[in-house]
Structure formats: C-alpha cells, structure tokens
C-alpha cells in the first residue's frame, strides 16, 4: 500500500521525508521518492528500497528546502520503475504531487489533457493529478484544488507542492486515509501516523473532499465549497512499533480490516453504471460464445477462490468450469484447447506451479486471463489478459484480502460473461451487481463487532481438531476456512462437503468434537440441518455460520455467528471474513507466530 509523508517547517525537509518513508516501509512498496521545494521543485525517485533512495538523494545533492513531500509506491497502474515512481511533476515543473489510491477516470482525463498539449511522462493514473493541477491553476490553490476534486473520480489522498506558494503544503483526500500532524513550528501530512509520530502526537483527520493548507505555523482546512472548516486535534499515544502495523498487533489482522477498501477498489473501478468493464479484457459475443470450457487454476487459497468462482460461473454462465490445483494440472495431460478459457489466480503472481500451468495452458492454445494482485509479476506479464485485484500489498503469509478480492474478481468475470451470453435476466444481473458493489459495506459491518467471533475462537483454542462443513458454495468457503485455521494455529482442520461426512469421516466425530457448519444457502438449509443433527447425535458440538435471516439454524446448533443478510450467491466473501477472524483469534490465544507461520513462505517460487 502506498505511503505519503509531507513536511513544512524550519528544518531541512529531505532527511525528515526519508525517515518518514522508512517508517512507512512496513506497508510494502516497490519504489519511493521525495520532492523538495526551494525556489524550484527538485525530485529524486527510484525503483526499489528507501535505502536506495537515500543513496540517490545524497548523490543528487538535494536542495536544503524546508518543505517537501515523499512517497512509497505500490504499483497499480504502470510497472514499478523510476519514471512511474512518485512524486510526479506537472509538465511545467511548477506543481508536484504524491498520490495514494486509484483515479478511475484517469484515461479520460489523460486523453483530454494530452489533447490540450500537456505531455505525460509516466504510465500512472497519478500523474494526471499533477497535470490537472497545472491545467486548472487559477492563481489560487484552494480554488484550483476544489476544481481538481470536481474532476477526479476514484479514491485519493494527495500531497501537493506549488512553486508559486513556496512556504505552503496542500493536501486533498477522498476514500483514502490522510492525517495532518501538528508540530511546534512545523506541520506534516501522512498516510498514517507512523510516518510523523516521531515528531508529533497531535493529529487531525482530513475528511473526504476537504483541503488542508499547511505552513510551518498554521494549518487551515476547507470544505469542497471553499468554506473554512474548524477541526479538533486528537492525541495519539501509540508506541512507534505499534504504529508500524497501523495499530494492529499483527499484519494479518490489519489486512483483514483492510478488506472493505480492497474489495471496493477491486470492484468499483470496474462497475460503470449498469456495465461491467474488465479493463482491457475483451468479452465480445463471439469470444464468449466460442468458449466451451473454463479452467480455473491456482494454489492454496487462490485455488479455493477458484472453487467459489466455479459455483458462480457455472450457475450463471452455464459453461462447464473445472477448478484445478496448478501442481496437479501441469502433470495431468489436461483437456485444454483453443475453446478453453483458462483463468489463473495468484496473489503474488510469482507462484511457480501457477506460472507453469499458465504456460502449459497457453501452449495448448487456450486464451489465458490472470487474476493477480502484484502488478507486473510474472503471471501478470505472461497471461494474455490480466485483471488486477487492488488489494494492496499483503505482508502476512496467510492471505486474507488477497483471497476475498480474487473471489470478487471472479464474480465480475462470471456476471460479465452471463450478460454477454444473454442468459441472465436484466433484473437478476442488476440485483447481483448491486450485491457485489455492496460487499465492502457488509464486510465493514462484520468488522464493527467481532467480540462474539473472538469469544467462540478463544473457547476452542485448545481443541486438537476442527471440522468445517457446508454444501455448494458454502463447501467452497469451508475449504478456505479450514486452511486458514490450520496454517496459522497449527490445529488440524478439515473441510468436508456436508453430505459426504456420512461416507467415512463421521467416524471421527466424538464427544466434544467441534464442527463449524456454514449454512448460508437457503435451498440447502434443510439438508444442512440433518447434517448438523448427525454431528450432534455423535456428541459433536456445532457452531453455525449463517445469515441473519436464518436465525432458526442458531436454535438448532450449539452456537451461531451471523453474517449480514446478502444474496446467497455472494456469501463466501462474508463467511471468509468471519473464518479469518476465527482462525486469527484462535492463533492469537495459542500465541502462534501469526504473520509468519512455521514452514510457510509468502510466495512459493519453487515447484
Ligand atoms: C494461504 C496462502 C497460500 C496461497 C498460495 C498461492 O493463506 O496464502 O495458500 O494462497 O500459496 O499463492 P499465490 O496466490 O501468491 O499464487
């Protein structure tokens, strides 16, 4: 996730900015840069670590200015490279910006500005902001920034320097965090406290569509109409080490809480009115009608996301979908040809088995789409098409936001194909599109109150074995729930298709055995109830996970965790969040090394 630091005061800005960027390194990034204003604006930026930036800054003899901005970038539009790194200067060199977020209408803005003769240097969505500030500048930065915000759609936290206002730093934001740090004769902007906590503990939150104007001695806020806004500062007494995880004890928990934003970023940029626009992937009627099979391929959680996708796509597209483990696919003499669409899913984009599967599918003549989080990773580069999940960097080994954004991306692909094939009614299409768009809000609802999940989790922390059961898409979600639990808590966990228990595994149920039953599919309630009773009658206890509309299931079980009501076809995103928290709190109680479970690596680049 990108990071921002900005400084205005009486000290040299460059060292303060560099230190701030080091404090933001924990967020994950691929490049970094700073800009200092001293008469003119000087930028130094580079692909790679902040340490490399520090070397470059001393080689470049950065000016002694007392005002500047800095950035760590996590690439979303344009490969990680020196040119694509922030800060970005306007074409005339008078304005300079750093940006976190995604500018959804950057292509239109860029075309428009280019037509007005403004040249662009980078492939980023962010540069458009610098050029837009230059284009709209009317001599007054507040009115200029108001106009800029009117034109931008998407999410942004932006720091701005203007050579005509050499002692003033500006910031704007929408849907992306930005705080203003208040010091003694110095002030800061930062994407999170960590970057400025060393200098001040007093902060003010910038709200959506607000503008902050900072000098060394004063900070003024304006709303989108240019009216000044009074704000009350608050004190943050965090220890710096806590601040580096954004206040969370583990990256995994932080990333669980980042899911509303991650899903929103992945989905909302692709929903244009009633239309789903999947970047440059062409889903023409002739392309879609020529597909007679879809293979979804991945490893671990990515494979589990694929199984959720299989249920959704088969239901709405009526195309046969095989979900394959990459390591099995490559040695299976797979049925793949030019009428097969292959979807390879990978958070890291570097998983060796998945990359090998992608190469094999291409060799066999299949069109390939990669669902990948890390920009320009090997799988993203080699696939015919790529649909990025905008989850931001995932640092905890166990994936959370990576998985839920993959599922969301698969829903979009499924719904798009169904629409192009004309086999979904307009009403159902709109209903599902609306449900997908509302997933972030429903995930937030779960995250607002996690006490009950924590209580159940802690009460099960001493168990040796936990079963997960479900049917249909709930079974797919159970697989991911069991993986989360076993990898971070080291408790043996197994997921079973609920109807399959009686064919063998039920022999393992004895007094006290815990089973989590996922019961979110209305047409399968009755069947699941029989499975729950079968477990209970052998002495097992059942914790049900169901939607609020199905409270009856709670009465029939030994406990209930309710997810917000939503369409049955998209419940796996919500149950995933509950199961992630369940696994997390068990592992925390067992004092496991949650972010780095034993024997596991974040990116598995060997076969
Ligand atoms: C589990 C987990 C792994 C990954 C798998 C694939 O929490 O993180 O199972 O899902 O190693 O990794 P990517 O998605 O990077 O290909």
Coordinates of C-alpha atoms and ligand atoms in Angstrom, one line a residue:
X1 CA 0.0 0.0 0.0
X2 CA 1.4 3.4 -0.9
X3 CA 2.6 5.7 1.8
X4 CA 2.7 9.5 2.0
X5 CA 4.7 11.9 4.1
X6 CA 4.8 15.7 3.7
X7 CA 6.7 18.3 5.7
X8 CA 6.7 22.1 6.2
X9 CA 8.7 23.7 8.9
X10 CA 12.1 25.2 9.8
X11 CA 14.3 22.1 9.4
X12 CA 15.8 20.5 6.2
X13 CA 12.9 18.6 4.7
X14 CA 14.8 15.8 2.9
X15 CA 16.1 13.9 5.9
X16 CA 12.7 14.1 7.6
X17 CA 10.9 12.8 4.5
X18 CA 13.4 9.9 4.1
X19 CA 13.0 9.0 7.8
X20 CA 9.2 9.2 7.4
X21 CA 9.4 6.9 4.3
X22 CA 11.4 4.4 6.3
X23 CA 8.6 4.4 8.9
X24 CA 6.2 3.5 6.1
X25 CA 8.2 0.7 4.7
X26 CA 6.2 -1.9 6.7
X27 CA 3.2 -1.2 4.4
X28 CA 5.1 -2.8 1.5
X29 CA 6.1 -0.9 -1.6
X30 CA 8.2 -1.2 -4.8
X31 CA 9.6 2.3 -5.3
X32 CA 9.9 5.5 -3.5
X33 CA 10.8 9.2 -3.9
X34 CA 10.8 12.7 -2.5
X35 CA 10.4 16.2 -3.8
X36 CA 11.8 19.3 -2.1
X37 CA 10.8 22.9 -2.9
X38 CA 13.4 25.6 -2.6
X39 CA 12.7 28.1 -5.3
X40 CA 12.0 25.4 -7.7
X41 CA 10.9 21.8 -7.1
X42 CA 13.5 19.0 -7.2
X43 CA 12.5 15.4 -7.3
X44 CA 14.6 12.3 -6.6
X45 CA 12.8 8.9 -7.1
X46 CA 13.7 5.4 -7.7
X47 CA 12.5 1.8 -8.1
X48 CA 13.5 -0.3 -5.1
X49 CA 14.1 0.3 -1.4
X50 CA 14.2 3.5 0.6
X51 CA 17.8 2.8 1.3
X52 CA 18.5 3.1 -2.5
X53 CA 16.6 6.4 -2.5
X54 CA 18.7 7.7 0.4
X55 CA 21.9 6.9 -1.7
X56 CA 20.4 8.7 -4.7
X57 CA 19.4 11.7 -2.7
X58 CA 22.9 12.2 -1.3
X59 CA 24.3 11.7 -4.9
X60 CA 21.8 14.2 -6.3
X61 CA 22.7 16.9 -3.7
X62 CA 19.1 17.6 -2.9
X63 CA 18.4 21.3 -2.0
X64 CA 18.2 22.4 1.6
X65 CA 14.5 23.3 1.3
X66 CA 12.3 23.2 4.4
X67 CA 9.2 22.0 2.6
X68 CA 8.6 18.7 0.7
X69 CA 6.7 15.5 0.0
X70 CA 7.6 11.9 -0.1
X71 CA 6.1 8.6 -1.2
X72 CA 6.4 4.9 -1.2
X73 CA 4.6 3.4 -4.2
X74 CA 2.9 0.0 -4.6
X75 CA 2.4 -0.2 -8.3
X76 CA -1.2 -0.4 -9.6
X77 CA -1.1 1.4 -13.0
X78 CA 2.3 1.1 -14.8
X79 CA 5.2 -1.1 -13.8
X80 CA 7.4 -0.4 -10.9
X81 CA 10.0 1.9 -12.4
X82 CA 11.9 5.2 -11.8
X83 CA 9.6 7.1 -14.1
X84 CA 6.4 5.7 -12.6
X85 CA 7.5 6.3 -9.0
X86 CA 6.1 9.4 -7.2
X87 CA 6.4 12.3 -6.8
X88 CA 5.1 13.4 -10.2
X89 CA 5.8 16.8 -11.5
X90 CA 3.5 18.8 -13.8
X91 CA 4.8 19.3 -17.3
X92 CA 5.8 22.9 -16.5
X93 CA 7.6 21.8 -13.3
X94 CA 5.6 24.2 -11.1
X95 CA 3.4 21.6 -9.3
X96 CA 4.3 18.3 -7.8
X97 CA 2.1 15.6 -6.2
X98 CA 2.2 12.3 -4.3
X99 CA -0.9 10.2 -4.5
X100 CA -2.4 7.1 -2.8
X101 CA -5.5 5.5 -4.3
X102 CA -6.8 4.9 -7.8
X103 CA -8.0 7.6 -10.2
X104 CA -10.7 5.7 -12.0
X105 CA -11.2 8.2 -14.8
X106 CA -7.5 8.8 -15.4
X107 CA -7.7 7.5 -19.0
X108 CA -10.3 10.1 -20.0
X109 CA -8.5 12.9 -18.1
X110 CA -5.2 12.0 -19.7
X111 CA -6.7 12.0 -23.2
X112 CA -8.3 15.3 -22.6
X113 CA -5.1 16.9 -21.2
X114 CA -3.0 15.4 -23.9
X115 CA -5.4 16.9 -26.5
X116 CA -4.7 20.3 -24.8
X117 CA -1.0 19.8 -25.4
X118 CA 0.1 18.6 -22.0
X119 CA 2.7 15.9 -22.3
X120 CA 2.8 12.9 -19.9
X121 CA 5.9 11.0 -18.8
X122 CA 4.6 8.1 -16.8
X123 CA 2.1 5.3 -17.2
X124 CA 0.5 6.0 -13.9
X125 CA -3.0 7.1 -13.1
X126 CA -1.5 9.5 -10.5
X127 CA 0.4 11.8 -12.9
X128 CA -2.9 13.0 -14.2
X129 CA -3.4 14.9 -10.9
X130 CA -0.2 16.9 -11.3
X131 CA -1.1 17.8 -14.9
X132 CA -4.7 18.6 -13.9
X133 CA -3.5 21.0 -11.2
X134 CA -1.3 22.8 -13.7
X135 CA -4.1 22.9 -16.2
X136 CA -6.7 24.2 -13.8
X137 CA -4.4 26.6 -11.8
X138 CA -6.0 30.0 -11.5
X139 CA -3.5 31.6 -9.1
X140 CA -5.4 30.4 -6.0
X141 CA -4.5 26.9 -4.9
X142 CA -7.6 26.4 -2.8
X143 CA -10.0 27.1 -5.7
X144 CA -7.7 25.1 -8.0
X145 CA -7.8 22.1 -5.8
X146 CA -11.6 22.3 -5.4
X147 CA -11.8 22.2 -9.2
X148 CA -9.4 19.3 -9.3
X149 CA -11.6 17.3 -6.9
X150 CA -14.6 18.0 -9.0
X151 CA -12.9 16.3 -12.0
X152 CA -11.4 13.3 -10.2
X153 CA -13.3 10.1 -9.7
X154 CA -11.9 7.2 -7.6
X155 CA -10.0 7.4 -4.4
X156 CA -7.2 9.6 -3.4
X157 CA -5.0 11.1 -0.7
X158 CA -2.8 13.6 -2.3
X159 CA 0.0 15.9 -1.2
X160 CA 0.7 18.9 -3.4
X161 CA 3.6 21.4 -3.7
X162 CA 3.2 24.6 -5.8
X163 CA 6.3 26.6 -6.7
X164 CA 4.2 29.8 -6.6
X165 CA 3.5 29.2 -2.9
X166 CA 7.0 28.3 -1.6
X167 CA 6.0 28.0 2.1
X168 CA 2.7 26.1 1.8
X169 CA 1.9 22.4 1.5
X170 CA -1.5 21.3 0.4
X171 CA -3.4 18.1 0.7
X172 CA -6.8 16.7 -0.5
X173 CA -8.5 13.4 0.1
X174 CA -11.4 11.1 -0.8
X175 CA -11.8 7.5 0.4
X176 CA -8.1 7.2 1.3
X177 CA -6.6 8.0 4.7
X178 CA -4.7 11.1 5.3
X179 CA -3.8 12.7 8.6
X180 CA -2.3 16.1 9.4
X181 CA 0.3 16.1 12.1
X182 CA 0.6 19.3 14.2
X183 CA 4.1 20.1 15.5
X184 CA 5.9 23.1 17.0
X185 CA 6.6 25.5 14.1
X186 CA 6.3 22.5 11.7
X187 CA 3.5 20.5 10.3
X188 CA 3.1 17.2 8.5
X189 CA 0.8 15.3 6.2
X190 CA 0.9 11.5 6.4
X191 CA -1.0 8.5 5.1
X192 CA -0.7 7.1 8.6
X193 CA 0.6 8.2 12.0
X194 CA 3.7 6.1 11.7
X195 CA 5.4 8.5 9.3
X196 CA 5.1 11.5 11.7
X197 CA 4.8 10.0 15.1
X198 CA 8.4 10.7 15.9
X199 CA 7.8 14.5 15.6
X200 CA 4.3 14.9 17.0
X201 CA 1.5 13.0 18.7
X202 CA -1.2 15.6 17.8
X203 CA -3.2 14.8 14.7
X204 CA -6.2 16.0 12.7
X205 CA -8.1 13.7 10.3
X206 CA -8.7 15.0 6.8
X207 CA -12.2 14.1 5.7
X208 CA -13.4 13.3 2.2
X209 CA -13.4 16.3 -0.2
X210 CA -11.5 18.5 2.3
X211 CA -8.4 20.5 1.6
X212 CA -5.6 21.1 4.1
X213 CA -3.3 24.1 3.7
X214 CA -0.2 23.9 5.9
X215 CA 2.5 26.4 6.6
X216 CA 5.1 26.0 9.3
X217 CA 3.0 28.0 11.8
X218 CA -0.6 27.3 10.8
X219 CA -2.9 24.7 9.3
X220 CA -6.2 25.6 7.7
X221 CA -8.9 23.3 6.4
X222 CA -11.5 24.0 3.7
X223 CA -14.5 22.0 2.5
X224 CA -15.4 21.4 -1.1
X225 CA -17.1 24.7 -1.3
X226 CA -14.1 26.6 -0.2
X227 CA -15.6 27.3 3.3
X228 CA -13.1 27.1 6.1
X229 CA -13.6 24.1 8.5
X230 CA -12.8 24.0 12.2
X231 CA -11.2 20.8 13.4
X232 CA -10.3 19.5 16.8
X233 CA -7.0 17.8 17.1
X234 CA -6.6 14.5 19.0
X235 CA -3.7 12.9 20.6
X236 CA -2.2 9.5 19.5
X237 CA -0.2 7.9 22.3
X238 CA 1.0 5.0 20.3
X239 CA 4.3 3.4 20.6
X240 CA 6.1 3.6 17.2
X241 CA 6.3 -0.2 16.8
X242 CA 2.5 -0.4 17.1
X243 CA 2.1 2.4 14.7
X244 CA 4.1 0.5 12.1
X245 CA 1.3 -2.1 11.9
X246 CA -1.3 0.7 11.8
X247 CA -2.1 0.0 15.5
X248 CA -2.9 -3.7 14.9
X249 CA -0.9 -6.4 16.7
X250 CA -0.4 -8.3 13.5
X251 CA -0.3 -7.7 9.8
X252 CA -2.9 -10.4 9.3
X253 CA -5.4 -8.5 11.5
X254 CA -4.6 -5.3 9.8
X255 CA -5.1 -6.9 6.4
X256 CA -8.4 -8.4 7.5
X257 CA -9.6 -4.9 8.3
X258 CA -8.4 -3.6 5.0
X259 CA -10.8 -5.8 3.1
X260 CA -13.7 -3.3 2.7
X261 CA -11.3 -1.0 0.9
X262 CA -9.5 -3.8 -1.0
X263 CA -12.8 -5.2 -2.3
X264 CA -14.1 -1.7 -3.1
X265 CA -11.0 -0.8 -5.1
X266 CA -11.2 -4.1 -7.0
X267 CA -14.9 -3.8 -7.8
X268 CA -16.0 -0.2 -8.0
X269 CA -13.5 0.8 -10.7
X270 CA -15.0 -2.0 -12.9
X271 CA -18.7 -1.2 -12.4
X272 CA -19.6 1.6 -14.8
X273 CA -23.3 2.3 -14.3
X274 CA -25.0 -0.9 -15.3
X275 CA -21.9 -2.2 -17.2
X276 CA -19.0 -4.3 -16.0
X277 CA -15.8 -3.1 -17.7
X278 CA -12.9 -5.5 -17.0
X279 CA -10.1 -3.3 -18.0
X280 CA -8.8 -4.3 -21.5
X281 CA -10.3 -7.8 -21.5
X282 CA -12.5 -8.1 -24.5
X283 CA -15.6 -10.2 -23.8
X284 CA -17.2 -9.9 -27.2
X285 CA -20.2 -12.1 -28.0
X286 CA -18.1 -14.1 -30.5
X287 CA -15.3 -14.6 -27.9
X288 CA -17.7 -15.7 -25.2
X289 CA -19.8 -17.9 -27.4
X290 CA -16.7 -19.8 -28.6
X291 CA -15.8 -20.8 -25.0
X292 CA -17.0 -24.4 -24.2
X293 CA -14.9 -24.9 -21.0
X294 CA -13.3 -22.7 -18.4
X295 CA -10.4 -24.0 -16.3
X296 CA -9.6 -22.0 -13.2
X297 CA -6.2 -22.8 -11.8
X298 CA -4.4 -21.8 -8.6
X299 CA -2.7 -23.0 -5.4
X300 CA -3.9 -22.9 -1.8
X301 CA -6.3 -20.1 -1.2
X302 CA -6.2 -19.0 -4.8
X303 CA -7.5 -22.5 -5.7
X304 CA -10.2 -22.1 -3.1
X305 CA -11.2 -18.8 -4.6
X306 CA -11.5 -20.6 -7.9
X307 CA -13.9 -23.2 -6.4
X308 CA -16.2 -20.4 -5.3
X309 CA -15.9 -18.9 -8.8
X310 CA -16.7 -22.2 -10.4
X311 CA -20.1 -22.3 -8.5
X312 CA -20.9 -18.8 -9.5
X313 CA -19.8 -19.1 -13.1
X314 CA -21.5 -22.4 -13.8
X315 CA -24.7 -21.2 -12.3
X316 CA -24.9 -18.0 -14.3
X317 CA -23.0 -18.8 -17.5
X318 CA -23.9 -22.4 -18.0
X319 CA -20.3 -23.2 -19.0
X320 CA -18.6 -26.2 -17.5
X321 CA -15.8 -25.0 -15.1
X322 CA -13.0 -27.2 -13.8
X323 CA -11.1 -25.8 -10.9
X324 CA -7.6 -27.3 -10.9
X325 CA -4.7 -27.2 -8.5
X326 CA -1.8 -25.8 -10.5
X327 CA 0.6 -28.5 -9.3
X328 CA -1.8 -31.3 -10.5
X329 CA -2.8 -29.6 -13.7
X330 CA 0.7 -29.4 -15.1
X331 CA 1.2 -33.2 -14.8
X332 CA -2.3 -34.3 -15.8
X333 CA -2.3 -34.1 -19.6
X334 CA -5.1 -31.6 -19.2
X335 CA -8.1 -31.1 -21.5
X336 CA -7.3 -27.7 -22.8
X337 CA -7.6 -26.2 -26.3
X338 CA -8.5 -23.1 -28.1
X339 CA -12.1 -23.2 -26.9
X340 CA -11.0 -23.3 -23.3
X341 CA -10.7 -20.1 -21.3
X342 CA -8.0 -20.5 -18.6
X343 CA -8.2 -18.3 -15.6
X344 CA -5.0 -18.4 -13.4
X345 CA -5.4 -16.9 -10.0
X346 CA -2.4 -15.8 -7.9
X347 CA -2.0 -13.1 -5.3
X348 CA 1.8 -12.8 -5.7
X349 CA 1.8 -13.6 -9.4
X350 CA 5.0 -15.5 -8.9
X351 CA 3.9 -18.9 -7.7
X352 CA 5.9 -21.4 -9.7
X353 CA 3.2 -24.1 -10.1
X354 CA 0.7 -21.5 -11.3
X355 CA 3.1 -20.0 -13.7
X356 CA 3.9 -23.4 -15.1
X357 CA 0.2 -24.1 -15.5
X358 CA -0.3 -20.8 -17.3
X359 CA 2.5 -21.6 -19.7
X360 CA 1.1 -25.0 -20.4
X361 CA -2.4 -23.7 -21.0
X362 CA -1.0 -21.1 -23.5
X363 CA 0.9 -23.8 -25.2
X364 CA -2.2 -25.9 -25.6
X365 CA -3.9 -22.9 -27.4
X366 CA -6.1 -21.6 -24.6
X367 CA -6.8 -17.9 -24.0
X368 CA -5.5 -17.0 -20.6
X369 CA -6.7 -14.5 -18.0
X370 CA -4.6 -13.9 -14.9
X371 CA -6.3 -12.6 -11.7
X372 CA -3.2 -11.2 -9.9
X373 CA -2.5 -8.7 -7.1
X374 CA 1.1 -7.9 -7.7
X375 CA 1.5 -5.6 -10.7
X376 CA 3.8 -6.8 -13.5
X377 CA 4.6 -10.0 -11.7
X378 CA 5.5 -13.0 -13.9
X379 CA 1.9 -14.4 -14.2
X380 CA 0.5 -10.9 -15.0
X381 CA 3.1 -10.4 -17.7
X382 CA 2.7 -13.7 -19.4
X383 CA -1.0 -14.1 -19.4
X384 CA -3.0 -12.9 -22.5
X385 CA -5.1 -10.7 -20.3
X386 CA -4.9 -9.6 -16.7
X387 CA -7.4 -8.5 -14.2
X388 CA -5.7 -7.0 -11.1
X389 CA -7.1 -7.3 -7.7
X390 CA -6.4 -4.0 -6.0
X391 CA -5.8 -5.5 -2.5
X392 CA -2.5 -3.6 -1.9
X393 CA 0.5 -5.4 -0.5
X394 CA -0.2 -8.4 1.6
X395 CA 2.5 -8.9 4.2
X396 CA 1.1 -11.7 6.5
X397 CA 1.8 -15.1 5.0
X398 CA -1.8 -16.2 5.3
X399 CA -3.8 -14.5 2.6
X400 CA -7.0 -12.6 3.6
X401 CA -7.7 -9.6 1.4
X402 CA -5.9 -11.4 -1.4
X403 CA -8.5 -14.2 -1.3
X404 CA -11.6 -12.1 -1.0
X405 CA -10.6 -9.8 -3.8
X406 CA -10.0 -12.8 -6.0
X407 CA -13.5 -14.0 -5.3
X408 CA -14.9 -10.6 -6.1
X409 CA -13.0 -10.5 -9.4
X410 CA -14.4 -13.9 -10.3
X411 CA -17.9 -12.7 -9.6
X412 CA -17.3 -9.8 -12.0
X413 CA -16.0 -12.1 -14.7
X414 CA -18.9 -14.5 -14.3
X415 CA -21.5 -11.8 -14.4
X416 CA -19.9 -10.2 -17.4
X417 CA -19.9 -13.5 -19.3
X418 CA -23.5 -14.2 -18.3
X419 CA -24.6 -10.8 -19.6
X420 CA -22.7 -11.1 -22.9
X421 CA -24.3 -14.5 -23.4
X422 CA -27.7 -13.0 -22.7
X423 CA -28.6 -15.9 -20.3
X424 CA -29.2 -13.8 -17.2
X425 CA -32.3 -11.7 -16.8
X426 CA -31.7 -7.9 -16.6
X427 CA -33.3 -7.9 -13.2
X428 CA -31.1 -10.7 -11.8
X429 CA -28.0 -9.1 -13.3
X430 CA -28.7 -5.8 -11.7
X431 CA -29.5 -7.5 -8.4
X432 CA -26.2 -9.3 -8.3
X433 CA -24.2 -6.3 -9.5
X434 CA -25.7 -4.3 -6.6
X435 CA -24.9 -7.1 -4.2
X436 CA -21.3 -7.3 -5.3
X437 CA -20.9 -3.5 -5.1
X438 CA -22.3 -3.6 -1.5
X439 CA -19.9 -6.3 -0.3
X440 CA -17.4 -3.8 1.2
X441 CA -20.2 -2.3 3.3
X442 CA -21.3 -5.7 4.6
X443 CA -17.7 -6.7 5.4
X444 CA -17.4 -3.5 7.4
X445 CA -20.5 -4.5 9.3
X446 CA -18.8 -7.8 10.3
X447 CA -15.7 -5.9 11.3
X448 CA -17.6 -3.5 13.5
X449 CA -18.3 -6.1 16.1
X450 CA -16.0 -9.1 16.4
X451 CA -16.5 -9.9 20.1
X452 CA -18.6 -13.0 19.5
X453 CA -16.2 -14.4 17.0
X454 CA -13.4 -13.8 19.4
X455 CA -15.2 -15.4 22.3
X456 CA -16.0 -18.6 20.3
X457 CA -12.5 -18.7 18.9
X458 CA -10.9 -18.5 22.3
X459 CA -13.1 -21.2 23.7
X460 CA -12.0 -23.6 21.0
X461 CA -8.3 -22.7 21.2
X462 CA -7.3 -25.9 23.0
X463 CA -9.0 -28.3 20.5
X464 CA -6.9 -30.7 18.6
X465 CA -9.1 -30.9 15.5
X466 CA -11.9 -28.8 14.0
X467 CA -14.2 -29.8 11.1
X468 CA -15.8 -27.4 8.6
X469 CA -18.8 -28.5 6.7
X470 CA -21.0 -26.9 4.0
X471 CA -22.8 -27.6 0.8
X472 CA -22.3 -25.9 -2.6
X473 CA -20.7 -22.6 -2.4
X474 CA -20.5 -23.0 1.5
X475 CA -18.4 -26.1 1.0
X476 CA -16.0 -24.0 -1.2
X477 CA -15.9 -21.4 1.6
X478 CA -15.3 -24.1 4.2
X479 CA -12.1 -25.2 2.4
X480 CA -10.6 -21.8 2.9
X481 CA -11.8 -21.6 6.5
X482 CA -10.0 -24.9 7.3
X483 CA -6.8 -23.8 5.5
X484 CA -6.7 -20.5 7.5
X485 CA -7.1 -22.3 10.8
X486 CA -4.5 -25.0 10.2
X487 CA -1.9 -22.8 8.7
X488 CA -1.8 -20.1 11.5
X489 CA -2.9 -22.0 14.6
X490 CA -1.5 -25.5 13.8
X491 CA -4.8 -27.1 14.8
X492 CA -5.8 -29.9 12.5
X493 CA -8.7 -28.7 10.4
X494 CA -10.6 -30.4 7.6
X495 CA -13.4 -29.2 5.3
X496 CA -16.0 -31.7 4.1
X497 CA -18.9 -31.4 1.8
X498 CA -21.6 -31.8 4.4
X499 CA -23.3 -34.7 2.6
X500 CA -20.0 -36.6 2.4
X501 CA -19.5 -36.8 6.1
X502 CA -21.6 -40.0 6.4
X503 CA -19.4 -41.7 3.8
X504 CA -16.5 -42.1 6.2
X505 CA -15.4 -39.0 8.2
X506 CA -18.3 -39.1 10.6
X507 CA -16.4 -41.9 12.4
X508 CA -14.1 -39.2 13.7
X509 CA -16.9 -37.3 15.5
X510 CA -16.9 -38.0 19.2
X511 CA -17.8 -36.2 22.4
X512 CA -16.7 -32.6 22.1
X513 CA -15.5 -32.6 18.5
X514 CA -16.1 -29.1 17.1
X515 CA -17.7 -28.6 13.7
X516 CA -18.2 -25.3 12.0
X517 CA -21.3 -25.6 9.8
X518 CA -21.7 -23.0 7.0
X519 CA -25.4 -22.6 6.3
X520 CA -26.0 -19.7 4.0
X521 CA -27.8 -21.3 1.1
X522 CA -31.5 -21.1 1.7
X523 CA -32.4 -24.0 -0.6
X524 CA -29.9 -26.2 1.4
X525 CA -31.0 -25.3 4.9
X526 CA -33.0 -28.5 5.5
X527 CA -30.2 -30.7 4.2
X528 CA -27.6 -28.9 6.4
X529 CA -29.9 -29.2 9.4
X530 CA -29.8 -33.0 9.0
X531 CA -26.0 -32.9 8.8
X532 CA -25.8 -30.8 11.9
X533 CA -28.1 -33.2 13.8
X534 CA -25.9 -36.1 12.6
X535 CA -22.9 -34.5 14.2
X536 CA -24.6 -33.6 17.4
X537 CA -26.1 -37.0 17.8
X538 CA -22.5 -38.4 17.9
X539 CA -21.6 -36.0 20.7
X540 CA -20.1 -33.3 18.5
X541 CA -20.8 -29.6 19.0
X542 CA -21.7 -27.4 16.1
X543 CA -21.1 -23.7 15.6
X544 CA -23.2 -22.5 12.7
X545 CA -22.3 -19.6 10.5
X546 CA -25.4 -18.3 8.8
X547 CA -27.1 -15.1 7.7
X548 CA -29.3 -13.0 10.0
X549 CA -32.4 -14.1 8.1
X550 CA -31.8 -17.7 9.1
X551 CA -31.9 -17.4 12.9
X552 CA -33.6 -20.8 13.2
X553 CA -30.3 -22.6 12.5
X554 CA -28.8 -20.9 15.6
X555 CA -31.5 -22.6 17.8
X556 CA -30.7 -26.0 16.3
X557 CA -26.9 -25.6 16.8
X558 CA -24.7 -25.1 19.8
X559 CA -23.8 -21.5 18.7
X560 CA -24.2 -19.1 15.9
X561 CA -22.1 -16.5 14.2
X562 CA -24.4 -14.4 11.9
X563 CA -23.2 -12.7 8.7
X564 CA -25.2 -9.7 7.4
X565 CA -28.1 -10.6 5.1
X566 CA -27.0 -10.7 1.4
X567 CA -27.7 -12.7 -1.7
X568 CA -26.9 -16.4 -1.2
X569 CA -24.6 -16.3 -4.2
X570 CA -22.1 -13.9 -2.7
X571 CA -22.0 -15.2 0.9
X572 CA -18.5 -16.7 0.6
X573 CA -16.8 -13.3 0.8
X574 CA -18.6 -12.6 4.1
X575 CA -18.1 -16.1 5.6
X576 CA -14.4 -15.8 4.7
X577 CA -14.0 -12.7 6.9
X578 CA -15.7 -14.5 9.8
X579 CA -13.5 -17.6 9.4
X580 CA -10.3 -15.5 9.0
X581 CA -11.1 -13.8 12.3
X582 CA -12.0 -17.1 13.9
X583 CA -8.6 -18.5 12.9
X584 CA -6.8 -15.4 13.9
X585 CA -8.2 -15.2 17.4
X586 CA -7.5 -18.9 18.0
X587 CA -3.9 -18.5 16.8
X588 CA -3.6 -15.4 19.0
X589 CA -4.8 -17.3 22.0
X590 CA -2.3 -20.0 21.3
X591 CA 0.4 -17.4 20.9
X592 CA 1.4 -18.5 17.5
X593 CA 3.6 -16.6 15.1
X594 CA 0.6 -15.4 13.2
X595 CA 2.2 -13.4 10.5
X596 CA 5.0 -15.9 9.8
X597 CA 3.6 -19.4 10.4
X598 CA 6.3 -22.1 10.6
X599 CA 7.4 -23.8 7.3
X600 CA 5.5 -21.3 5.1
X601 CA 6.6 -18.6 2.7
X602 CA 4.6 -15.8 1.2
X603 CA 5.5 -16.5 -2.3
X604 CA 6.3 -20.1 -3.4
X605 CA 8.6 -19.7 -6.3
X606 CA 9.7 -23.4 -6.4
X607 CA 7.7 -26.3 -7.8
Ligands
LIG1 C1 -2.8 -19.4 2.3 C2 -2.0 -18.9 1.3 C3 -1.5 -19.8 0.2 C4 -1.5 -19.1 -1.1 C5 -0.9 -19.9 -2.2 C6 -0.9 -19.3 -3.6 O1 -3.2 -18.5 3.2 O2 -1.6 -17.7 1.3 O3 -2.2 -21.0 0.2 O4 -2.8 -18.8 -1.5 O5 0.5 -20.2 -1.9 O6 -0.2 -18.1 -3.6 P1 -0.4 -17.0 -4.7 O7 -1.9 -16.6 -4.6 O8 0.5 -15.9 -4.5 O9 -0.2 -17.7 -6.0

